[in-house]
PDB file of C-alpha atoms in Angstrom:
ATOM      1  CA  UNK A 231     -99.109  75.727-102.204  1.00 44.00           C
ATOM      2  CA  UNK A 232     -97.336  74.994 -98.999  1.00 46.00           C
ATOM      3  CA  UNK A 233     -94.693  72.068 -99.413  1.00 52.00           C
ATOM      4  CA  UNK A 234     -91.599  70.954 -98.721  1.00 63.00           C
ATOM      5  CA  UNK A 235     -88.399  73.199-101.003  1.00 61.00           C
ATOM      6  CA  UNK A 236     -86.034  74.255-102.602  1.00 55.00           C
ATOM      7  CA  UNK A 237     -81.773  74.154-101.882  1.00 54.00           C
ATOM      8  CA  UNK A 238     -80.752  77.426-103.540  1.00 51.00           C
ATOM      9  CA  UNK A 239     -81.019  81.184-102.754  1.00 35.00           C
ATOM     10  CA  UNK A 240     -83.185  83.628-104.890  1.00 35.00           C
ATOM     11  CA  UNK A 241     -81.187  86.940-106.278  1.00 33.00           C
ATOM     12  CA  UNK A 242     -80.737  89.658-103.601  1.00 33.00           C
ATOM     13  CA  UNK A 243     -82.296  93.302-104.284  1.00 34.00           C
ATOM     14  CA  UNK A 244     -84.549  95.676-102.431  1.00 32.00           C
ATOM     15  CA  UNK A 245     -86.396  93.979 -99.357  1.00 37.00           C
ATOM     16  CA  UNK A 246     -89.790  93.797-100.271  1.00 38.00           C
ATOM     17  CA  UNK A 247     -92.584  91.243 -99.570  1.00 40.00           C
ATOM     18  CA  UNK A 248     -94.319  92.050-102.703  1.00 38.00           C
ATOM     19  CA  UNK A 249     -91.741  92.183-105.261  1.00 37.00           C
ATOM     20  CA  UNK A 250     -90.500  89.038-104.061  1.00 37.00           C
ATOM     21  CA  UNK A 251     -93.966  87.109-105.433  1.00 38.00           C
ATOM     22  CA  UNK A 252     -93.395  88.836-108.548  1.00 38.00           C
ATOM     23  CA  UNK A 253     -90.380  87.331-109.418  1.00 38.00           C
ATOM     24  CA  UNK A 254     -89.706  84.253-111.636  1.00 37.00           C
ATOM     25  CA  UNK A 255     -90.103  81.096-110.582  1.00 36.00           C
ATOM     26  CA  UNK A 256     -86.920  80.228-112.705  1.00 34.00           C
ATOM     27  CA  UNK A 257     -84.765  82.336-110.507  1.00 35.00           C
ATOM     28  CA  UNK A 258     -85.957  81.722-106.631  1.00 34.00           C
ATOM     29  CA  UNK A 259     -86.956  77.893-107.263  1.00 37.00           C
ATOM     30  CA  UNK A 260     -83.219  76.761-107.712  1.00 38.00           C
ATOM     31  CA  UNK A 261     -82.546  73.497-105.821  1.00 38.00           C
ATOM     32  CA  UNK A 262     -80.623  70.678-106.601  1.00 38.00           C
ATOM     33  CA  UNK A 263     -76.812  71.134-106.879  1.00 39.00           C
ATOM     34  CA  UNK A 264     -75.872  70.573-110.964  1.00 40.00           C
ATOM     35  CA  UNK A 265     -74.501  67.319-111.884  1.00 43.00           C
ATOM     36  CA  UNK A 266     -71.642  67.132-114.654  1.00 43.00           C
ATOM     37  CA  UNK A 267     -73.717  65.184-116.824  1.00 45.00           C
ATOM     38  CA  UNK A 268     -76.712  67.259-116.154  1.00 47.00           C
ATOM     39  CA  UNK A 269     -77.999  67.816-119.672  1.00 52.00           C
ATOM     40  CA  UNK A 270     -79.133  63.947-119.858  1.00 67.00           C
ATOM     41  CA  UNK A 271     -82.506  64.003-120.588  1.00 86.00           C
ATOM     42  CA  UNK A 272     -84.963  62.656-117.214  1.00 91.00           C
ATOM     43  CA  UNK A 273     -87.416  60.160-117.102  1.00 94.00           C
ATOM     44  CA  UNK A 274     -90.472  60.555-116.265  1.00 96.00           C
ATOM     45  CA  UNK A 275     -92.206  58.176-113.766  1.00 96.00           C
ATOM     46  CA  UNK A 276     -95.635  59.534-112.748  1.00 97.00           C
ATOM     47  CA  UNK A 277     -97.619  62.577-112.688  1.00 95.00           C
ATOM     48  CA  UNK A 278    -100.268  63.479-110.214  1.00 95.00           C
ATOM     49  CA  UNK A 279    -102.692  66.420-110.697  1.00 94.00           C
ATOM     50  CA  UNK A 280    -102.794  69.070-107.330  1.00 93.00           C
ATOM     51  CA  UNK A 281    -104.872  72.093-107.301  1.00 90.00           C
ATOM     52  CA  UNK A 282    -101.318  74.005-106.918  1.00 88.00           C
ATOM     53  CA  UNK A 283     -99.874  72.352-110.538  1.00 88.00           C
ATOM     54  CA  UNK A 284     -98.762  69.192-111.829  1.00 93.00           C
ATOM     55  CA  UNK A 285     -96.529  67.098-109.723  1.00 93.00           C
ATOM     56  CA  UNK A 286     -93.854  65.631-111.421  1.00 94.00           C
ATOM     57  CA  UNK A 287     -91.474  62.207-110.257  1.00 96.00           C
ATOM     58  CA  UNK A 288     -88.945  61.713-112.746  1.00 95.00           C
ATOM     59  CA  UNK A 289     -85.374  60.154-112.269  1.00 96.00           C
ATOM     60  CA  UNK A 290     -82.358  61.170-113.981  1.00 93.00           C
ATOM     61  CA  UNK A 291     -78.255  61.451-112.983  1.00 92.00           C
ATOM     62  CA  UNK A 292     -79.278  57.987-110.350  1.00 95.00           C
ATOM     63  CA  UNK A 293     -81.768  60.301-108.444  1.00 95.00           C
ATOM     64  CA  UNK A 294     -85.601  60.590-108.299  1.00 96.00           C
ATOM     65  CA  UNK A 295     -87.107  63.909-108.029  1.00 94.00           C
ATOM     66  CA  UNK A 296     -90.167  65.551-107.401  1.00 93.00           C
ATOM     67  CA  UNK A 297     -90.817  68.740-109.000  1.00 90.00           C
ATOM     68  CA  UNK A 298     -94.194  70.662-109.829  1.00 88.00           C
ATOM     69  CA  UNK A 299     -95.102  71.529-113.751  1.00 85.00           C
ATOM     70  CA  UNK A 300     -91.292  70.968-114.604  1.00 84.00           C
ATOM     71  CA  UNK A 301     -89.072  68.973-115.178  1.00 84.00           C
ATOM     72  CA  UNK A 302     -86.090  70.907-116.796  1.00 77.00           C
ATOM     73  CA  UNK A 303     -86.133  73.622-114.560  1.00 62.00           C
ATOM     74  CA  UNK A 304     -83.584  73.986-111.946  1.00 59.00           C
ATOM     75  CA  UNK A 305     -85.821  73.693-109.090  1.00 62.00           C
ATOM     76  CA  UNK A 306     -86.495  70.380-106.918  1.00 72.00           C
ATOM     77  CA  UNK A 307     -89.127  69.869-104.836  1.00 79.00           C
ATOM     78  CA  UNK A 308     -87.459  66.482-103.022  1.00 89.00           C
ATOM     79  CA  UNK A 309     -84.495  64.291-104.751  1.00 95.00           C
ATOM     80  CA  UNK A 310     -83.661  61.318-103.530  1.00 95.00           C
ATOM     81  CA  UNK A 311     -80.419  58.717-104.105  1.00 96.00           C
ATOM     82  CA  UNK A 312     -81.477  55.319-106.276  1.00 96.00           C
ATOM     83  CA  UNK A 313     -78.430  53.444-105.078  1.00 95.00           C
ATOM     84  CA  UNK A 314     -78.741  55.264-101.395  1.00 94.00           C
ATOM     85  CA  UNK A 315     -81.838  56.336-100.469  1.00 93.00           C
ATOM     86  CA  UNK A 316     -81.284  57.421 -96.734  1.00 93.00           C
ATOM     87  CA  UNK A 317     -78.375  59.546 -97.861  1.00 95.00           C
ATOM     88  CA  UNK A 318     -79.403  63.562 -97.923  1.00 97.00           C
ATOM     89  CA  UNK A 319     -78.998  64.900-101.304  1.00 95.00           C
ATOM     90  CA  UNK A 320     -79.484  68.667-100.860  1.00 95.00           C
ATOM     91  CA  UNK A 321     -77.398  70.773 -98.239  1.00 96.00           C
ATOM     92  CA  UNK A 322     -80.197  72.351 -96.770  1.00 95.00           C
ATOM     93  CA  UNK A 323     -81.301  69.261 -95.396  1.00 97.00           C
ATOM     94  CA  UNK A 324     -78.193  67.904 -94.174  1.00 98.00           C
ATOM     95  CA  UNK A 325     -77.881  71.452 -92.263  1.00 98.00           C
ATOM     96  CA  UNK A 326     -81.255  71.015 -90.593  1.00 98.00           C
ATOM     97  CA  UNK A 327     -80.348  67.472 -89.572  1.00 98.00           C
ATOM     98  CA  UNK A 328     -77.722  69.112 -88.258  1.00 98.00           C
ATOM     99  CA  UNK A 329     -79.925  70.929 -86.110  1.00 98.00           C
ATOM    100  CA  UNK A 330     -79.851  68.071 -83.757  1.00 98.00           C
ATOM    101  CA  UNK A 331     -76.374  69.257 -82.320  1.00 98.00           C
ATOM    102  CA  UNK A 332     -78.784  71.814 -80.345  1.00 98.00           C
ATOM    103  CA  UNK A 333     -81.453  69.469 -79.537  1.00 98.00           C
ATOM    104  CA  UNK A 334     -80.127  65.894 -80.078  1.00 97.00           C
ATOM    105  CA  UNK A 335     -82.959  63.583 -78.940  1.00 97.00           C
ATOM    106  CA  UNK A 336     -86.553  65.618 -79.477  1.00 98.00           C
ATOM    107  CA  UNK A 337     -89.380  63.711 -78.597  1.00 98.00           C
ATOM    108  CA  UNK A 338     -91.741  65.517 -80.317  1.00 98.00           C
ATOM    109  CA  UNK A 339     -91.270  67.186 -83.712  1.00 98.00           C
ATOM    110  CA  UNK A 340     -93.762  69.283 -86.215  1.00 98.00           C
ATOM    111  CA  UNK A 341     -92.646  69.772 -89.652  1.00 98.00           C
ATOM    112  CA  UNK A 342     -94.322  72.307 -91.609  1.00 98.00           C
ATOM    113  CA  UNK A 343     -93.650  71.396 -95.069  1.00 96.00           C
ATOM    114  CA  UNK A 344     -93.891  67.226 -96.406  1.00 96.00           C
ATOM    115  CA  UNK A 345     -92.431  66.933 -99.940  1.00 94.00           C
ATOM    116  CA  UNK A 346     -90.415  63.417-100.433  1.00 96.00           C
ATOM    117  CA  UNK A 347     -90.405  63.455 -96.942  1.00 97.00           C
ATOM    118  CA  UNK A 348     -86.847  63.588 -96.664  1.00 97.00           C
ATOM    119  CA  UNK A 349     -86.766  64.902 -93.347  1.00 98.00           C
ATOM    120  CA  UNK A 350     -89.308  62.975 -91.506  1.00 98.00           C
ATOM    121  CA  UNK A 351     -88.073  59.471 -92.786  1.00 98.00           C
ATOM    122  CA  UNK A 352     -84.550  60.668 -91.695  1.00 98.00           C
ATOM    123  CA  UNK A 353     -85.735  61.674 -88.288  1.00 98.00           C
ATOM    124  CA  UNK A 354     -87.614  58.533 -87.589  1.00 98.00           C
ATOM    125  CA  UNK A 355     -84.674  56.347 -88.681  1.00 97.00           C
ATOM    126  CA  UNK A 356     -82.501  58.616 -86.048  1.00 98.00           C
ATOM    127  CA  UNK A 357     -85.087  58.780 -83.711  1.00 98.00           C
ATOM    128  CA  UNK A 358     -87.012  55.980 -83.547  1.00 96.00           C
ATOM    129  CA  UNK A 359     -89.103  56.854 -80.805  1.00 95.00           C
ATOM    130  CA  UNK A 360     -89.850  60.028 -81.502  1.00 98.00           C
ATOM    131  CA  UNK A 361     -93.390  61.629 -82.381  1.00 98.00           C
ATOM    132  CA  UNK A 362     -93.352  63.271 -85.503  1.00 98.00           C
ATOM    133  CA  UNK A 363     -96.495  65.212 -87.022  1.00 98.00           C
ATOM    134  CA  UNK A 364     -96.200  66.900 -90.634  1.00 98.00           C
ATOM    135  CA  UNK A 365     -98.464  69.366 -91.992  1.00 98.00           C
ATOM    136  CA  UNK A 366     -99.034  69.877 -95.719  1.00 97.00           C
ATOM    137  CA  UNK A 367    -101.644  72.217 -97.467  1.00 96.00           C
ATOM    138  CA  UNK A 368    -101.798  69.779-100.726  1.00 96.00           C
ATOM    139  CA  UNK A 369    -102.917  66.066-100.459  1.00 97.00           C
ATOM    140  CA  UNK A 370    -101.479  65.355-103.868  1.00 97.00           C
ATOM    141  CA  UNK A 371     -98.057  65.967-102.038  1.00 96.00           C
ATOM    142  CA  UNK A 372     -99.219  63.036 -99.394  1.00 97.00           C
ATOM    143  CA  UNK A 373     -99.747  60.645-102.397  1.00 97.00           C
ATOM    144  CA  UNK A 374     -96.624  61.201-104.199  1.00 97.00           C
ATOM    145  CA  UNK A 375     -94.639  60.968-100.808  1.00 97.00           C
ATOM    146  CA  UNK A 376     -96.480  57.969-100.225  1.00 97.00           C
ATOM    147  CA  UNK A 377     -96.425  56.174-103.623  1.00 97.00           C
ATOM    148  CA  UNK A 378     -92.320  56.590-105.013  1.00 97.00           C
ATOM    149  CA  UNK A 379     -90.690  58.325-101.972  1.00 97.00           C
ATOM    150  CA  UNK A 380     -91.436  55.672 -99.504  1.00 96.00           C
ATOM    151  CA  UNK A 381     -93.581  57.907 -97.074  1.00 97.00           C
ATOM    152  CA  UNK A 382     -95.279  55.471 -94.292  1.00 96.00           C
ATOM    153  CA  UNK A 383     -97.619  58.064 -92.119  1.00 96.00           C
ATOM    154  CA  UNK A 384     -98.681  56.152 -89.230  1.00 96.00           C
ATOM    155  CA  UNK A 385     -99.249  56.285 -84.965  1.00 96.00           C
ATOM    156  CA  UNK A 386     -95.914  57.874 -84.644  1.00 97.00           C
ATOM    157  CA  UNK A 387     -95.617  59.635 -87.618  1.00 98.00           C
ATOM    158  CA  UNK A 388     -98.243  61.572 -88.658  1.00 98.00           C
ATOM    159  CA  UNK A 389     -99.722  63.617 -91.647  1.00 98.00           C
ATOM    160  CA  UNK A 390    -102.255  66.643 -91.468  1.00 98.00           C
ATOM    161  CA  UNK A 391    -103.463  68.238 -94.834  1.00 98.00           C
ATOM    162  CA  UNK A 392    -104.031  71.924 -93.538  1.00 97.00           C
ATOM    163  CA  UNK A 393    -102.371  74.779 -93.681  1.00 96.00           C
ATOM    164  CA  UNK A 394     -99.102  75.087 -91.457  1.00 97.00           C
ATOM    165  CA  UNK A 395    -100.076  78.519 -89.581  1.00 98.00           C
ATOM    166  CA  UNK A 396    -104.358  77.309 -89.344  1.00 98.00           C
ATOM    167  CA  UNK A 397    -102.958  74.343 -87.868  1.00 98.00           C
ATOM    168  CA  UNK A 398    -100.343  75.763 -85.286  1.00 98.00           C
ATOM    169  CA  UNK A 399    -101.867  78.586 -83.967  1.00 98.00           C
ATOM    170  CA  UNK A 400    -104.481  75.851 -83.207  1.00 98.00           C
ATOM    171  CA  UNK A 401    -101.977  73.731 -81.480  1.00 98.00           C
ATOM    172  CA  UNK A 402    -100.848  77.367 -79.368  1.00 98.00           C
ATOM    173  CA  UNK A 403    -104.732  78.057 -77.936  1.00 98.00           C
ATOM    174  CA  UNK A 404    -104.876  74.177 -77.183  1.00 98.00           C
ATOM    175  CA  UNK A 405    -101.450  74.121 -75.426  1.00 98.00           C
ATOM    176  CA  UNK A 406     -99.613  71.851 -77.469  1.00 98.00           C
ATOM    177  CA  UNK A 407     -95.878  71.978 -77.656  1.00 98.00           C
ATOM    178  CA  UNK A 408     -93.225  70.188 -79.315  1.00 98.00           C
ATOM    179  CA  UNK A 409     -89.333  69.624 -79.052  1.00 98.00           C
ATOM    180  CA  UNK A 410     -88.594  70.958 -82.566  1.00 98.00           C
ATOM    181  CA  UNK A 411     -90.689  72.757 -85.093  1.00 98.00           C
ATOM    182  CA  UNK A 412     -89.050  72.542 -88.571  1.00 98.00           C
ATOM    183  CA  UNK A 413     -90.233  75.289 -91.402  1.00 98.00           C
ATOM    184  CA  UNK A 414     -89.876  74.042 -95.166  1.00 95.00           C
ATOM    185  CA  UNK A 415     -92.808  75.405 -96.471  1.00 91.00           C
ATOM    186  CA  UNK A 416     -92.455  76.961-100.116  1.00 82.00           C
ATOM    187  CA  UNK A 417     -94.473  77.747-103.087  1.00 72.00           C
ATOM    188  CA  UNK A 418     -93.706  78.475-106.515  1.00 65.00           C
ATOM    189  CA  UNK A 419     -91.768  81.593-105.607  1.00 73.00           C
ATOM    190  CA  UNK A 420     -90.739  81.212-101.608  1.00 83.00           C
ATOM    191  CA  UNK A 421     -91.866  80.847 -98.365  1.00 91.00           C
ATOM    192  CA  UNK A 422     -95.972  81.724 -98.316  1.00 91.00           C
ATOM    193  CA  UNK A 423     -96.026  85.165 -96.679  1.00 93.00           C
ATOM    194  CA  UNK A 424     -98.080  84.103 -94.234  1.00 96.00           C
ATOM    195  CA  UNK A 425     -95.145  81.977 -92.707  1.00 96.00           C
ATOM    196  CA  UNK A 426     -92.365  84.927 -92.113  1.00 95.00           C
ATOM    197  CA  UNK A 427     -94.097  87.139 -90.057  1.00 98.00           C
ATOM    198  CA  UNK A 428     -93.599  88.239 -86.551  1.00 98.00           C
ATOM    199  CA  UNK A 429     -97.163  86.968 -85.793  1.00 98.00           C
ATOM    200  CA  UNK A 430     -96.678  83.576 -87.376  1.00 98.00           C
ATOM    201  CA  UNK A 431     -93.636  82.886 -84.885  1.00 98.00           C
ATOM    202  CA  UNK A 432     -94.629  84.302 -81.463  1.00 98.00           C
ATOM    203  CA  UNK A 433     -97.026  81.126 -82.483  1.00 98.00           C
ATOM    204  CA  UNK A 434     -94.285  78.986 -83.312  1.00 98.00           C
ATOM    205  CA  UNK A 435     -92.451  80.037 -80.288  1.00 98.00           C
ATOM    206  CA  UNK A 436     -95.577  79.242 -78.148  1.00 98.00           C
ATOM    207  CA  UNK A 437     -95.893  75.516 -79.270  1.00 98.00           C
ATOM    208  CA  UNK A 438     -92.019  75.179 -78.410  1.00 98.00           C
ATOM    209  CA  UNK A 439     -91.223  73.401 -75.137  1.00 98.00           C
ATOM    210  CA  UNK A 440     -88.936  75.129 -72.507  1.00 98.00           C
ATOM    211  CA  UNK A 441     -85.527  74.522 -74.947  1.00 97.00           C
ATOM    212  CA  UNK A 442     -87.109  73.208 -78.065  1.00 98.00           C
ATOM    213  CA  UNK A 443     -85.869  74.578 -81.037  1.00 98.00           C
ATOM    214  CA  UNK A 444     -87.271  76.109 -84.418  1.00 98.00           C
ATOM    215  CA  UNK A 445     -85.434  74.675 -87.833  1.00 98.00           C
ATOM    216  CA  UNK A 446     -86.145  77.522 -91.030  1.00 98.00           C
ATOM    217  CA  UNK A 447     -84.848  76.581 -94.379  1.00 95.00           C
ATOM    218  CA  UNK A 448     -84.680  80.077 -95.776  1.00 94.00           C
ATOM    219  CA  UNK A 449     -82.392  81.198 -99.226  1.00 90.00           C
ATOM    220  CA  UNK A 450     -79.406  82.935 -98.701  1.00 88.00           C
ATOM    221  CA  UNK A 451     -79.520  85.759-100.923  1.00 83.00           C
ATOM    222  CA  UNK A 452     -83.832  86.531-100.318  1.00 85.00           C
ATOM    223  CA  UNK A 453     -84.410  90.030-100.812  1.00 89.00           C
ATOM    224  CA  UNK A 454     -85.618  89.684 -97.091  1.00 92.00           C
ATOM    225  CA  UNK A 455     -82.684  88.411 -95.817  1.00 94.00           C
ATOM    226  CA  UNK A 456     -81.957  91.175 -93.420  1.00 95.00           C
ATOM    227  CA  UNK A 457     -86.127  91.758 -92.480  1.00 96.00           C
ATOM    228  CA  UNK A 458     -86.436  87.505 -92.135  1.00 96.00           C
ATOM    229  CA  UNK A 459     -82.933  88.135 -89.467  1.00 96.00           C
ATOM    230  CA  UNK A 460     -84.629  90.794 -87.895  1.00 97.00           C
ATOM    231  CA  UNK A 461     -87.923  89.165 -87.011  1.00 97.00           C
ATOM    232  CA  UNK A 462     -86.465  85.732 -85.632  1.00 97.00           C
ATOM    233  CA  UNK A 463     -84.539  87.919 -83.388  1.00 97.00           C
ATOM    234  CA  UNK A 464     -87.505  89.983 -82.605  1.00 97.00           C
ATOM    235  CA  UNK A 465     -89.100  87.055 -81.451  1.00 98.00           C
ATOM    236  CA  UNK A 466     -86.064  84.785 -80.077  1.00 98.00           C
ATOM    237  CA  UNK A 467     -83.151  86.755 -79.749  1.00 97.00           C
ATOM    238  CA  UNK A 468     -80.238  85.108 -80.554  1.00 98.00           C
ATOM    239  CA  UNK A 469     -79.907  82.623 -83.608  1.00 98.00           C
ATOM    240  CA  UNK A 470     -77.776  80.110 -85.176  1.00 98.00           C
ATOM    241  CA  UNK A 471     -76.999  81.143 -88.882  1.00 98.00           C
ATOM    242  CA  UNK A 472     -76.187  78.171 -91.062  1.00 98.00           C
ATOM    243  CA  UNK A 473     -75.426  79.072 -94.958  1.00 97.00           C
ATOM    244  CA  UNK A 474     -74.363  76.423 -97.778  1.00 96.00           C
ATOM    245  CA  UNK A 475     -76.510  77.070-100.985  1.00 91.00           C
ATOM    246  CA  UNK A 476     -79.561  77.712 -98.756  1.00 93.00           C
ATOM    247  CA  UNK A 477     -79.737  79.696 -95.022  1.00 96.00           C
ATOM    248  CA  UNK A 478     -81.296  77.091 -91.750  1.00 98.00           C
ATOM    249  CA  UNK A 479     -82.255  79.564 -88.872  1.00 98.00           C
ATOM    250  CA  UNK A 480     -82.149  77.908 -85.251  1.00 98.00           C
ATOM    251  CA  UNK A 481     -83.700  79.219 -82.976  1.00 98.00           C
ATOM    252  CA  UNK A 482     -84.397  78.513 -79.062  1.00 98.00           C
ATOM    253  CA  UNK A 483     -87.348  78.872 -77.170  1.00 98.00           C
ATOM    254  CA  UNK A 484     -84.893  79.954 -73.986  1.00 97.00           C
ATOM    255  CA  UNK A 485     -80.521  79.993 -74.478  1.00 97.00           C
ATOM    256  CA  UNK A 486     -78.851  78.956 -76.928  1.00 98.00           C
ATOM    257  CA  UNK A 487     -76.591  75.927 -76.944  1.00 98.00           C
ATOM    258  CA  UNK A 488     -72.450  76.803 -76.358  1.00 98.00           C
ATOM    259  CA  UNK A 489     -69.829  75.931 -78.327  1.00 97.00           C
ATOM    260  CA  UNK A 490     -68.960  73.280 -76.395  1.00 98.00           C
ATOM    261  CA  UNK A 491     -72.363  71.447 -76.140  1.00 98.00           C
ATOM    262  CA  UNK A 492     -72.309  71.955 -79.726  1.00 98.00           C
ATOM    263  CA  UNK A 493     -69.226  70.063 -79.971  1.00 98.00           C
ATOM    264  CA  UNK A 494     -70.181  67.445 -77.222  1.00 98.00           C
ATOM    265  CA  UNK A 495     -73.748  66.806 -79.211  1.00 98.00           C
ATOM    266  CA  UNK A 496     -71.887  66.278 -82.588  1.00 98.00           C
ATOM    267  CA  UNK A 497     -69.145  63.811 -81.248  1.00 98.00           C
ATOM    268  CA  UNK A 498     -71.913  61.925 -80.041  1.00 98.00           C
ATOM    269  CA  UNK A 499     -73.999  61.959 -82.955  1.00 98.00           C
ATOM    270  CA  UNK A 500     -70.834  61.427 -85.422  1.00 97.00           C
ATOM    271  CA  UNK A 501     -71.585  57.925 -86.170  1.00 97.00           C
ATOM    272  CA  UNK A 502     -75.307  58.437 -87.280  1.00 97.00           C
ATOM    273  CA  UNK A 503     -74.983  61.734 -89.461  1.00 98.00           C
ATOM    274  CA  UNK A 504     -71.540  60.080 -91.187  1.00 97.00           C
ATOM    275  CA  UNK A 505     -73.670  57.952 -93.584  1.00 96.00           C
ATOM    276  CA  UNK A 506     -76.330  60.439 -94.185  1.00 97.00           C
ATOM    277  CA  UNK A 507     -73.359  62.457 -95.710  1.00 96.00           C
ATOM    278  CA  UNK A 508     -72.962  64.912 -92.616  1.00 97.00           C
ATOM    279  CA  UNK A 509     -69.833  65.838 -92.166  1.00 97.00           C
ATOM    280  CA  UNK A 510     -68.890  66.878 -88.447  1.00 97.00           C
ATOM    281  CA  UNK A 511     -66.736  69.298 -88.336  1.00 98.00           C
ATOM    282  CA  UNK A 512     -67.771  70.904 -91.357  1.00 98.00           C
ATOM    283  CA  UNK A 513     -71.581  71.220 -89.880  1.00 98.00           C
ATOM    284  CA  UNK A 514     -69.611  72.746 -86.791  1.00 98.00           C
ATOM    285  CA  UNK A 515     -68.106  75.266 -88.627  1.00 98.00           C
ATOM    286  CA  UNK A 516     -71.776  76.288 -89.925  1.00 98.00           C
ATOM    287  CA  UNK A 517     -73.318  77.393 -86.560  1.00 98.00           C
ATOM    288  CA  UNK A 518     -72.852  81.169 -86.827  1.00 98.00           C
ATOM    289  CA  UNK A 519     -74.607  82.433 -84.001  1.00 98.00           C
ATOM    290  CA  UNK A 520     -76.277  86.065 -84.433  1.00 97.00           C
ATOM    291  CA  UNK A 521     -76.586  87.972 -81.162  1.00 95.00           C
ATOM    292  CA  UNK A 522     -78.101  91.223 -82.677  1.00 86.00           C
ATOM    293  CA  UNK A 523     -79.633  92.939 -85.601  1.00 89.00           C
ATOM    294  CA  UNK A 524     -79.411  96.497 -86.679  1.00 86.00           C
ATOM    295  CA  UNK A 525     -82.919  98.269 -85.085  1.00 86.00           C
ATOM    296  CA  UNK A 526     -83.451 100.090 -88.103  1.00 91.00           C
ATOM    297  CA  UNK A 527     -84.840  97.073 -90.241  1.00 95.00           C
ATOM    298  CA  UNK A 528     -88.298  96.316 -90.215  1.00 96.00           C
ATOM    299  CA  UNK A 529     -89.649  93.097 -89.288  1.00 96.00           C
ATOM    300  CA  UNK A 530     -92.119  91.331 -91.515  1.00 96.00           C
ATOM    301  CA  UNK A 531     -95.534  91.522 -89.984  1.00 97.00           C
ATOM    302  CA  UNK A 532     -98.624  90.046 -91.393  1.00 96.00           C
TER     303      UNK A 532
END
């Protein structure tokens, strides 16, 4: 299953890819932030059958959620605000908004990754005239997205069932490239393994324009933490480091952005992020930028 996930971090250990799928769902899937009154019972709305589970939309606490097989887990696939809708709910994505203070007006944008389709209906109401193409392995995902998360696929914003790495390392022979690439691919565990590797983003780098940026929603305490660090910077040097609940990676196809375009980008965008609950200076604060990582830990490689 390759679709759009979770907010918080799985428990840190020993970096190993295949311990990591071993673990519990219970403990790597945790997403939304708890509310005080979290033990109220949610409602359930629909449920759609996928070839990857059961997909869930329920609403409780004024929210509606998607969530596969669960509903009283912790993890959310996609929550979204009854009384407002366009506001971000989950840090991760308000950090990888945020990712627009290093490229503030893309023109073309792949998302790897569809859920509620939180991101690309934020995008397209920043960016109107933007191009943005989503991939997502599971067409039960498009339905739900479609049917209760207000999802509207169309010339500008477009929807390919496939899997995210068949479907860029197509767009790298063909020559495509885009502006931004943004990773928020799980499954029921974390990222498919398919989608850390060294491999998987000299592709992603190849389908970035000169200066386009790569967006990773990654957990902050992953037992690859360290080998996910070292393989972004074996492939793009330098990287922003953003942490609250989850870890965004930024990355540049080329330099990053200074402090002071950083600043410059945000000041401009203030006024558009505010309602979406982005906080300025606070998003600032995030961009840790990581010029190096120790040479003695191994990269993922497929």
């Amino acid at each position: 299953m390759t679709s759009a996930g979770y907010d918080v971090p799985s428990p840190s250990g020993t970096p190993s890819m295949s311990r990591i799928r071993q673990l519990p769902a219970l403990l790597l899937a945790c997403a939304a932030l708890l509310h005080p009154d979290a033990d109220a019972a949610p409602r359930l709305l629909h449920s759609e059958p996928s070839q990857f589970g059961t997909i869930l939309v329920f609403e409780e606490n004024g929210e509606r959620c998607m969530n596969f097989n669960s509903m009283v887990d912790f993890g959310r696939q996609t929550c979204m605000s009854l009384e407002q809708p366009g506001a971000l709910v989950f840090s991760y994505t308000r950090m990888m908004i945020g990712a627009l203070y290093a490229r503030p007006e893309p023109k073309t944008i792949l998302i790897v990754g569809l859920g509620g389709a939180t991101l690309q209906k934020t995008l397209a109401g920043l960016l109107p005239g933007a191009s943005i193409d989503t991939v997502e392995i599971d067409p039960a995902v498009g339905t739900v997205a479609r049917e209760y998360f207000g999802y509207q696929p169309g010339p500008t914003q477009r929807l390919f069932i496939e899997d995210g790495r068949a479907y860029i390392e197509r767009a790298h022979r063909a020559g495509l490239q885009y502006d931004m690439v943004m990773l928020d691919a799980f499954d029921v565990d974390y990222i498919p393994e398919h989608l850390m590797t060294l491999e998987f983003l000299q592709h992603v780098k190849g389908i970035l324009a000169p200066g386009g940026i790569v967006v990773a929603n990654t957990f902050t305490n992953s037992q690859l933490y360290q080998r996910e660090s070292a393989t972004y910077a074996a492939v793009f040097g330098a990287f922003f480091n953003l942490k609250e609940g989850n870890r965004v990676i930024i990355a540049a196809n080329g330099a990053l952005p200074d402090d002071e375009t950083l600043a410059r980008n945000s000041k401009a965008l203030a006024g558009k992020l505010k309602p979406l609950g982005i906080d300025r200076e606070h998003t600032l604060d995030q961009f840790v930028r990581i010029d190096g990582v120790g040479s003695d830990i191994a990269v993922l490689k497929d």
